[in-house]
mmCIF file of C-alpha atoms in Angstrom:
data_model
loop_
_atom_site.group_PDB
_atom_site.id
_atom_site.type_symbol
_atom_site.label_atom_id
_atom_site.label_comp_id
_atom_site.label_asym_id
_atom_site.label_seq_id
_atom_site.Cartn_x
_atom_site.Cartn_y
_atom_site.Cartn_z
ATOM 1 C CA MET A 1 71.952 211.358 154.085
ATOM 2 C CA ASP A 2 69.158 210.675 156.288
ATOM 3 C CA ALA A 3 70.915 210.617 159.524
ATOM 4 C CA LEU A 4 67.904 207.654 160.753
ATOM 5 C CA VAL A 5 69.319 205.886 157.794
ATOM 6 C CA ALA A 6 73.179 206.169 158.464
ATOM 7 C CA ASP A 7 72.271 205.504 161.977
ATOM 8 C CA ARG A 8 70.232 201.802 160.953
ATOM 9 C CA ILE A 9 73.159 200.996 158.758
ATOM 10 C CA ARG A 10 75.834 201.444 161.651
ATOM 11 C CA GLY A 11 73.878 199.622 164.064
ATOM 12 C CA GLU A 12 73.411 197.302 161.477
ATOM 13 C CA LEU A 13 77.523 197.043 160.846
ATOM 14 C CA SER A 14 78.350 196.788 165.009
ATOM 15 C CA ALA A 15 75.684 194.082 165.573
ATOM 16 C CA ASN A 16 76.725 191.826 162.940
ATOM 17 C CA ASP A 17 80.305 190.492 161.680
ATOM 18 C CA VAL A 18 79.182 189.896 158.224
ATOM 19 C CA VAL A 19 76.371 191.745 156.373
ATOM 20 C CA LEU A 20 75.514 191.788 153.031
ATOM 21 C CA PHE A 21 72.830 194.356 151.604
ATOM 22 C CA MET A 22 70.967 192.818 148.968
ATOM 23 C CA LYS A 23 67.846 192.697 147.101
ATOM 24 C CA GLY A 24 65.671 189.989 148.573
ATOM 25 C CA THR A 25 66.507 187.742 150.917
ATOM 26 C CA PRO A 26 69.161 185.225 151.493
ATOM 27 C CA VAL A 27 66.234 182.519 150.914
ATOM 28 C CA PHE A 28 64.774 184.237 148.390
ATOM 29 C CA PRO A 29 67.165 187.220 146.356
ATOM 30 C CA GLN A 30 65.720 188.896 144.118
ATOM 31 C CA CYS A 31 68.621 189.642 141.371
ATOM 32 C CA GLY A 32 71.345 187.362 140.231
ATOM 33 C CA PHE A 33 74.096 189.598 141.689
ATOM 34 C CA SER A 34 72.514 189.164 144.966
ATOM 35 C CA ALA A 35 71.934 185.229 144.639
ATOM 36 C CA GLN A 36 75.748 185.097 143.796
ATOM 37 C CA ALA A 37 76.855 186.895 146.713
ATOM 38 C CA VAL A 38 74.604 184.734 149.139
ATOM 39 C CA GLN A 39 75.903 181.616 146.970
ATOM 40 C CA ILE A 40 79.315 182.751 147.989
ATOM 41 C CA LEU A 41 78.905 183.317 151.547
ATOM 42 C CA THR A 42 77.108 180.002 151.675
ATOM 43 C CA MET A 43 79.830 177.927 150.053
ATOM 44 C CA LEU A 44 82.013 179.571 153.169
ATOM 45 C CA GLU A 45 79.764 178.238 155.260
ATOM 46 C CA VAL A 46 79.633 181.848 157.166
ATOM 47 C CA PRO A 47 76.956 182.914 159.327
ATOM 48 C CA PHE A 48 75.861 186.294 157.913
ATOM 49 C CA LYS A 49 73.057 189.093 158.050
ATOM 50 C CA GLY A 50 71.239 189.887 154.906
ATOM 51 C CA ILE A 51 69.596 192.891 154.648
ATOM 52 C CA ASP A 52 66.971 193.306 151.531
ATOM 53 C CA VAL A 53 67.414 196.962 150.342
ATOM 54 C CA LEU A 54 63.731 196.233 148.300
ATOM 55 C CA ALA A 55 62.276 196.508 151.797
ATOM 56 C CA ASP A 56 62.878 200.153 152.584
ATOM 57 C CA PRO A 57 63.725 202.648 149.781
ATOM 58 C CA SER A 58 65.460 205.020 152.078
ATOM 59 C CA LEU A 59 67.799 202.212 152.629
ATOM 60 C CA ARG A 60 68.051 201.212 149.150
ATOM 61 C CA GLN A 61 69.836 204.663 148.005
ATOM 62 C CA GLY A 62 70.909 205.223 151.838
ATOM 63 C CA ILE A 63 73.372 202.275 151.376
ATOM 64 C CA LYS A 64 74.515 203.331 148.530
ATOM 65 C CA ASP A 65 75.403 206.805 150.000
ATOM 66 C CA PHE A 66 77.134 205.210 153.364
ATOM 67 C CA SER A 67 79.358 202.923 150.911
ATOM 68 C CA ASN A 68 79.988 205.736 148.280
ATOM 69 C CA TRP A 69 79.174 202.453 145.710
ATOM 70 C CA PRO A 70 76.037 202.602 143.234
ATOM 71 C CA THR A 71 74.976 199.353 143.057
ATOM 72 C CA ILE A 72 73.713 196.345 144.792
ATOM 73 C CA PRO A 73 74.695 193.763 146.720
ATOM 74 C CA GLN A 74 77.359 195.260 149.343
ATOM 75 C CA LEU A 75 79.308 193.273 151.506
ATOM 76 C CA TYR A 76 80.792 194.195 154.698
ATOM 77 C CA ILE A 77 83.113 192.646 157.236
ATOM 78 C CA LYS A 78 83.292 193.704 160.416
ATOM 79 C CA GLY A 79 82.090 197.099 159.621
ATOM 80 C CA GLU A 80 84.285 197.375 156.573
ATOM 81 C CA PHE A 81 83.344 197.788 153.069
ATOM 82 C CA ILE A 82 84.905 194.753 151.217
ATOM 83 C CA GLY A 83 82.976 195.306 147.809
ATOM 84 C CA GLY A 84 80.487 194.054 145.497
ATOM 85 C CA CYS A 85 79.341 190.968 144.089
ATOM 86 C CA ASP A 86 82.504 191.278 141.222
ATOM 87 C CA ILE A 87 84.849 191.801 143.912
ATOM 88 C CA MET A 88 83.509 188.798 146.153
ATOM 89 C CA ARG A 89 83.898 186.662 143.224
ATOM 90 C CA GLU A 90 87.376 187.445 142.460
ATOM 91 C CA MET A 91 88.577 187.477 145.997
ATOM 92 C CA PHE A 92 86.887 184.099 146.702
ATOM 93 C CA GLN A 93 88.394 182.368 143.676
ATOM 94 C CA SER A 94 91.412 183.575 144.740
ATOM 95 C CA GLY A 95 91.344 182.673 148.883
ATOM 96 C CA GLU A 96 91.319 186.517 149.723
ATOM 97 C CA LEU A 97 87.623 186.522 150.759
ATOM 98 C CA GLN A 98 88.650 183.682 153.070
ATOM 99 C CA LYS A 99 91.520 185.461 154.250
ATOM 100 C CA ALA A 100 90.099 188.736 154.981
ATOM 101 C CA MET A 101 87.240 186.802 157.170
ATOM 102 C CA SER A 102 90.097 184.828 159.367
ATOM 103 C CA ASP A 103 91.893 188.264 159.544
ATOM 104 C CA LYS A 104 88.920 189.610 161.030
ATOM 105 C CA GLY A 105 88.488 186.944 163.242
ATOM 106 C CA VAL A 106 85.183 185.606 161.518
ATOM 107 C CA ALA A 107 85.458 181.464 161.171
ATOM 108 C CA ALA A 108 84.667 180.964 157.353
ATOM 109 C CA HIS A 109 85.605 177.332 155.553
ATOM 110 C CA GLY A 110 86.095 176.825 151.745
ATOM 111 C CA MET B 1 72.278 213.149 114.631
ATOM 112 C CA LYS B 2 71.329 210.128 116.833
ATOM 113 C CA SER B 3 72.740 210.275 120.088
ATOM 114 C CA PRO B 4 75.115 207.990 120.817
ATOM 115 C CA THR B 5 73.992 204.461 122.857
ATOM 116 C CA TYR B 6 74.993 203.673 126.291
ATOM 117 C CA ALA B 7 77.191 201.174 125.310
ATOM 118 C CA GLN B 8 78.894 203.863 122.811
ATOM 119 C CA ARG B 9 78.882 206.019 126.019
ATOM 120 C CA ILE B 10 80.227 203.921 128.068
ATOM 121 C CA GLU B 11 82.821 202.977 125.431
ATOM 122 C CA GLN B 12 84.113 206.480 125.123
ATOM 123 C CA LYS B 13 84.338 207.570 128.337
ATOM 124 C CA LEU B 14 86.109 204.678 129.517
ATOM 125 C CA THR B 15 88.709 204.762 126.618
ATOM 126 C CA ALA B 16 89.279 208.608 127.508
ATOM 127 C CA ALA B 17 89.650 208.527 131.139
ATOM 128 C CA LEU B 18 91.697 204.977 131.286
ATOM 129 C CA ALA B 19 93.746 204.538 127.586
ATOM 130 C CA PRO B 20 92.609 200.636 128.054
ATOM 131 C CA SER B 21 94.887 198.062 126.352
ATOM 132 C CA LEU B 22 91.779 196.230 125.844
ATOM 133 C CA LEU B 23 87.841 196.955 126.865
ATOM 134 C CA ILE B 24 84.932 194.939 126.255
ATOM 135 C CA VAL B 25 81.519 196.610 126.752
ATOM 136 C CA GLU B 26 79.232 193.690 126.570
ATOM 137 C CA ASP B 27 75.021 194.784 126.664
ATOM 138 C CA GLN B 28 73.446 192.060 128.780
ATOM 139 C CA SER B 29 69.918 193.633 129.315
ATOM 140 C CA ALA B 30 68.388 190.898 126.987
ATOM 141 C CA ARG B 31 69.722 188.428 129.815
ATOM 142 C CA HIS B 32 67.787 190.745 132.231
ATOM 143 C CA SER B 33 64.355 191.671 130.498
ATOM 144 C CA GLY B 34 61.878 191.799 133.367
ATOM 145 C CA HIS B 35 64.271 192.000 136.024
ATOM 146 C CA SER B 36 64.146 195.112 138.107
ATOM 147 C CA GLY B 37 65.846 197.885 136.768
ATOM 148 C CA SER B 38 64.973 196.254 133.323
ATOM 149 C CA ARG B 39 63.530 198.984 130.818
ATOM 150 C CA PRO B 40 61.638 197.792 127.411
ATOM 151 C CA GLU B 41 64.234 200.105 125.421
ATOM 152 C CA GLY B 42 67.229 197.863 126.903
ATOM 153 C CA GLU B 43 70.468 198.823 128.005
ATOM 154 C CA THR B 44 70.188 198.910 131.705
ATOM 155 C CA HIS B 45 72.519 195.807 132.298
ATOM 156 C CA PHE B 46 76.604 195.931 131.337
ATOM 157 C CA ALA B 47 79.281 194.026 131.828
ATOM 158 C CA VAL B 48 82.762 195.799 131.450
ATOM 159 C CA THR B 49 86.094 193.926 130.934
ATOM 160 C CA ILE B 50 89.063 196.665 131.131
ATOM 161 C CA VAL B 51 92.849 196.507 131.141
ATOM 162 C CA SER B 52 94.407 199.516 131.990
ATOM 163 C CA ALA B 53 98.252 200.973 133.448
ATOM 164 C CA GLN B 54 95.985 203.133 135.770
ATOM 165 C CA PHE B 55 94.945 200.361 137.875
ATOM 166 C CA ILE B 56 98.682 200.129 138.797
ATOM 167 C CA GLY B 57 98.686 200.457 142.837
ATOM 168 C CA LYS B 58 94.964 200.502 143.060
ATOM 169 C CA SER B 59 92.806 198.180 145.268
ATOM 170 C CA ARG B 60 89.808 196.748 143.827
ATOM 171 C CA ILE B 61 87.666 198.931 145.464
ATOM 172 C CA GLU B 62 89.328 201.756 144.144
ATOM 173 C CA GLN B 63 89.821 200.466 140.650
ATOM 174 C CA HIS B 64 85.903 199.980 140.902
ATOM 175 C CA ARG B 65 85.283 203.238 142.189
ATOM 176 C CA MET B 66 87.450 204.945 138.843
ATOM 177 C CA ILE B 67 84.797 203.181 136.948
ATOM 178 C CA HIS B 68 81.944 204.361 138.749
ATOM 179 C CA ASN B 69 82.917 207.639 138.735
ATOM 180 C CA ILE B 70 83.705 207.889 135.190
ATOM 181 C CA LEU B 71 80.528 206.336 134.535
ATOM 182 C CA ALA B 72 78.631 208.493 137.258
ATOM 183 C CA GLU B 73 75.846 210.168 134.856
ATOM 184 C CA GLU B 74 75.564 206.948 133.048
ATOM 185 C CA LEU B 75 74.805 204.816 136.279
ATOM 186 C CA ASN B 76 72.711 208.101 137.816
ATOM 187 C CA GLU B 77 70.735 207.868 134.547
ATOM 188 C CA HIS B 78 70.118 204.811 133.020
ATOM 189 C CA VAL B 79 72.340 201.956 133.798
ATOM 190 C CA HIS B 80 71.093 199.605 136.522
ATOM 191 C CA ALA B 81 73.741 196.968 136.550
ATOM 192 C CA LEU B 82 77.671 197.127 136.072
ATOM 193 C CA ALA B 83 79.412 194.262 136.120
ATOM 194 C CA LEU B 84 83.118 195.183 136.134
ATOM 195 C CA THR B 85 85.910 193.118 135.547
ATOM 196 C CA CYS B 86 89.365 194.986 135.900
ATOM 197 C CA ARG B 87 92.689 194.055 135.157
ATOM 198 C CA LEU B 88 96.048 195.331 135.067
ATOM 199 C CA PRO B 89 98.247 194.573 131.957
#
């Protein structure tokens, strides 16, 4: 994959504890799955950086290659890939997502 | 002979690879018509519920990756969204 894109992704992951690669922005998600992911993070009251892959085609493909994951959204906590929308929802419902946050030192509610 | 639909391909490939005890492949494309990635001919948005013993001992990410790998061709060619619910028997 493009080294510049990989560098940019690594930069975002080291600068932000919780990063959501998504379609659209947290305020205006452009896809139902991204909207669900935002909703879960909002319920957890966890600060996160939403990165709109639609704004940059090289990032849209780049994050798929970087994570070896074919779909968007994608959640990272402290640089670790957690999963997509389905995994986020299952982990949220079972309490594992809250635990993953606190285990990694990210304050979350819910 | 008519070529198989994507729903049929998904079902056949997952059945062959994972011997599921339950497999539900739902075409949800109509619900997403007009969204990015949708196509007039449909078959772009699927939801799969699958129960397989082959998920035992695998993390959620690993379970999903197994399916992504099995359906790599379909995801690459045509299928835009694949909601997955993976369960152990």
